[in-house]
C-alpha positions in Angstrom: -1.9 -8.3 7.3 -3.9 -6.1 4.9 -6.8 -5.8 7.3 -4.8 -4.5 10.2 -2.8 -2.2 7.9 -6.1 -0.8 6.5 -7.5 -0.2 10.0 -4.4 1.7 11.1 -4.3 3.7 7.8 -8.0 4.8 8.2 -7.5 5.7 11.9 -4.4 7.7 11.1 -5.2 9.1 7.7 -8.8 10.3 8.4 -7.9 13.0 11.0 -4.8 13.9 9.0 -6.8 14.5 5.8 -9.5 16.5 7.6 -6.8 18.6 9.2 -5.3 19.4 5.8 -8.7 20.8 4.8 -9.3 22.7 8.1 -5.9 24.4 8.1 -5.9 25.3 4.4 -6.6 28.9 3.3 -10.2 29.7 4.1 -10.5 26.7 6.3 -12.1 26.7 9.8 -8.7 26.4 11.4 -6.7 28.3 8.8 -3.0 28.0 9.5 -0.8 28.3 6.5 2.4 27.2 8.2 0.8 24.1 9.7 -0.9 23.2 6.5 2.4 23.4 4.5 4.3 21.4 7.0 1.7 18.7 7.2 1.4 18.7 3.4 5.1 18.4 2.8 5.4 15.5 5.3 2.5 13.7 3.5 4.0 14.3 0.1 7.5 13.0 1.2 6.0 9.9 2.8 3.8 9.2 -0.3 6.8 9.6 -2.7 8.9 7.0 -1.0 8.9 3.6 -2.6 7.5 0.9 -0.3 10.5 -1.4 -0.4 12.8 1.5 0.6 10.3 2.6 3.4 10.3 -1.0 4.7 14.1 -1.0 5.0 14.2 2.5 6.5 11.7 1.6 9.2 13.4 -1.6 10.3 14.7 -0.2 13.6 11.3 1.3 14.3 9.6 -1.9 13.4 11.9 -3.9 15.7 11.0 -1.5 18.5 7.3 -1.9 17.9 7.0 -5.7 17.2 10.4 -7.0 18.5 11.3 -8.4 15.1 11.8 -7.3 11.4 10.6 -10.5 9.9 7.1 -11.9 9.6 3.6 -10.8 9.2 3.5 -8.5 12.3 6.7 -6.8 11.2 5.2 -6.1 7.7 2.1 -4.4 9.2 4.2 -1.5 10.5 5.6 -0.2 7.2 2.4 -1.2 5.4 0.3 1.0 7.7 2.8 3.9 7.8 3.0 3.9 4.0 -0.8 3.8 3.6 -1.6 6.6 6.1 -0.4 9.5 3.9 -1.9 7.8 0.8 -5.3 7.6 2.5 -5.0 11.1 4.0 -4.8 12.7 0.5 -7.9 10.7 -0.5 -9.7 12.0 2.6 -8.6 15.5 1.8 -10.1 15.2 -1.7 -13.3 13.7 -0.4 -13.9 16.4 2.3 -13.3 19.2 -0.1 -16.2 18.0 -2.2 -18.7 18.7 0.7 -21.1 21.6 0.0 -19.8 24.8 1.7 -23.4 25.9 2.2 -23.9 23.1 4.8 -20.9 24.2 6.7 -22.1 27.8 6.7 -25.6 26.7 7.9 -24.1 24.8 10.9 -21.9 27.8 11.7 -25.0 30.1 11.6 -26.7 27.8 14.1 -23.7 28.1 16.5 -21.9 24.8 15.6 -18.2 24.7 16.5 -15.5 23.1 14.4 -15.9 19.6 16.0 -19.6 19.7 15.3 -19.0 20.6 11.7 -16.5 17.8 11.3 -18.7 15.2 13.0 -22.1 16.2 11.7 -21.3 17.6 8.2 -17.8 16.9 6.7 -17.5 13.2 7.6 -21.1 12.1 7.0 -21.5 14.0 3.7 -18.2 12.7 2.3 -18.8 9.1 3.4 -19.4 7.7 -0.1 -16.1 9.1 -1.3 -14.3 8.0 1.9 -15.5 4.4 1.3 -14.2 4.6 -2.3 -10.9 5.9 -0.9 -10.7 3.1 1.6 -11.3 0.6 -1.3 -8.5 2.1 -3.3 -6.2 1.9 -0.2 -7.0 -1.8 0.3 -6.2 -2.5 -3.3 -2.9 -0.6 -3.0 -2.0 -2.5 0.2 -2.6 -5.8 -1.5 0.0 -4.8 -4.0 2.4 -3.6 -1.2 1.9 -6.9 0.7 3.4 -8.8 -2.3 6.6 -6.9 -1.7 6.4 -7.5 2.0 6.8 -11.2 1.1 10.5 -10.5 0.8 10.8 -10.2 4.6 8.9 -13.4 5.2 5.5 -11.8 5.7 3.7 -14.6 3.9 0.6 -14.0 1.8 -0.2 -14.8 -1.8 2.7 -12.5 -3.0 5.1 -14.6 -1.0 3.8 -17.8 -2.6 4.2 -16.3 -6.1 7.8 -15.2 -5.4 9.0 -18.1 -3.3 7.4 -21.0 -5.2 6.4 -19.6 -8.5 9.4 -17.4 -9.4 12.4 -18.8 -7.4 11.5 -22.4 -8.1 10.5 -21.8 -11.7 6.9 -23.1 -11.2 5.4 -20.7 -13.7 1.9 -22.2 -13.5 1.8 -21.7 -9.7 2.8 -18.1 -10.2 0.1 -17.4 -12.7 -2.5 -19.2 -10.6 -1.5 -16.9 -7.7 -1.8 -13.8 -9.9 -5.3 -15.0 -11.0 -6.3 -15.4 -7.4 -5.1 -11.9 -6.5 -7.0 -10.5 -9.5 -10.2 -12.1 -8.3 -9.7 -10.9 -4.7 -9.1 -7.4 -5.9 -12.1 -7.4 -8.2 -14.3 -8.6 -5.4 -13.0 -5.9 -3.0 -13.5 -3.2 -5.7 -17.0 -4.4 -6.4 -18.0 -4.4 -2.7 -16.5 -0.9 -2.2 -18.1 0.5 -5.3 -21.5 -1.0 -4.4 -21.3 0.5 -0.8 -20.2 3.9 -2.2 -23.0 4.0 -4.8 -25.6 2.9 -2.2 -24.6 5.7 0.2 -24.4 8.2 -2.7 -28.0 7.4 -3.8 -29.1 8.0 -0.2 -27.2 11.3 -0.1 -24.6 10.2 2.4 -24.8 8.4 5.7 -28.2 9.8 6.7 -29.7 10.5 3.3 -30.9 13.9 2.1 -32.6 14.6 5.4 -29.7 16.4 7.0 -29.6 19.0 4.3 -33.3 19.6 4.5 -33.2 19.9 8.3 -30.4 22.4 8.1 -32.2 24.5 5.5 -35.4 24.3 7.4 -33.7 25.4 10.6 -32.6 28.6 8.9 -36.1 29.4 7.6 -38.1 31.7 9.8 -41.1 30.2 11.5 -44.4 30.7 9.7 -46.8 33.1 11.4 -49.7 31.5 13.3 -52.8 31.4 11.1 -55.1 32.3 14.1 -53.0 35.3 15.0 -53.0 36.6 11.4 -56.8 36.3 11.3 
């Protein structure tokens, strides 16, 4: 449930976050109206509590999955709720990319798609991985609330057996398991992000050096100088 929701959130939130940067003032696709509309939609979606979003999307969920109960039904509101959350994390990560790299690619004739594919996404990859980790942790918390519609998961066990049947020990065991799972996910995400950051992004520091060298004029031939 969390895995599929994360996949949809990344696929939907990545282009949305990049678009927020590109359409902003001074961006490659500057469009103030589009930027404000997209930003407001993202803000409204982020501000809605998940339990309310889950109820509001019941008709849409039924159209997509054919039911409003179960794991498949819970994936729809989980993914839709996570897309704007991840989009803001993507926006923050992309804004941290050195503007000099973008200018260098533009000087070499690179278009917007080339800049996004070769500079913005690769250079912000460590931060994107950290954002994905944060999204997964948030979705695990949301999935506990999804247990109210029979979605299953550890949250459902804690509510159904631990709380409703007054089995306090089982509830706290479930909480401990969730804490361990979240800690492992956070550790893996932080390790991956640090590893990429030490290498300077997906391809290491080499892209920067290649871009800078491409702008330098070719050295005169020693034989001709002589």
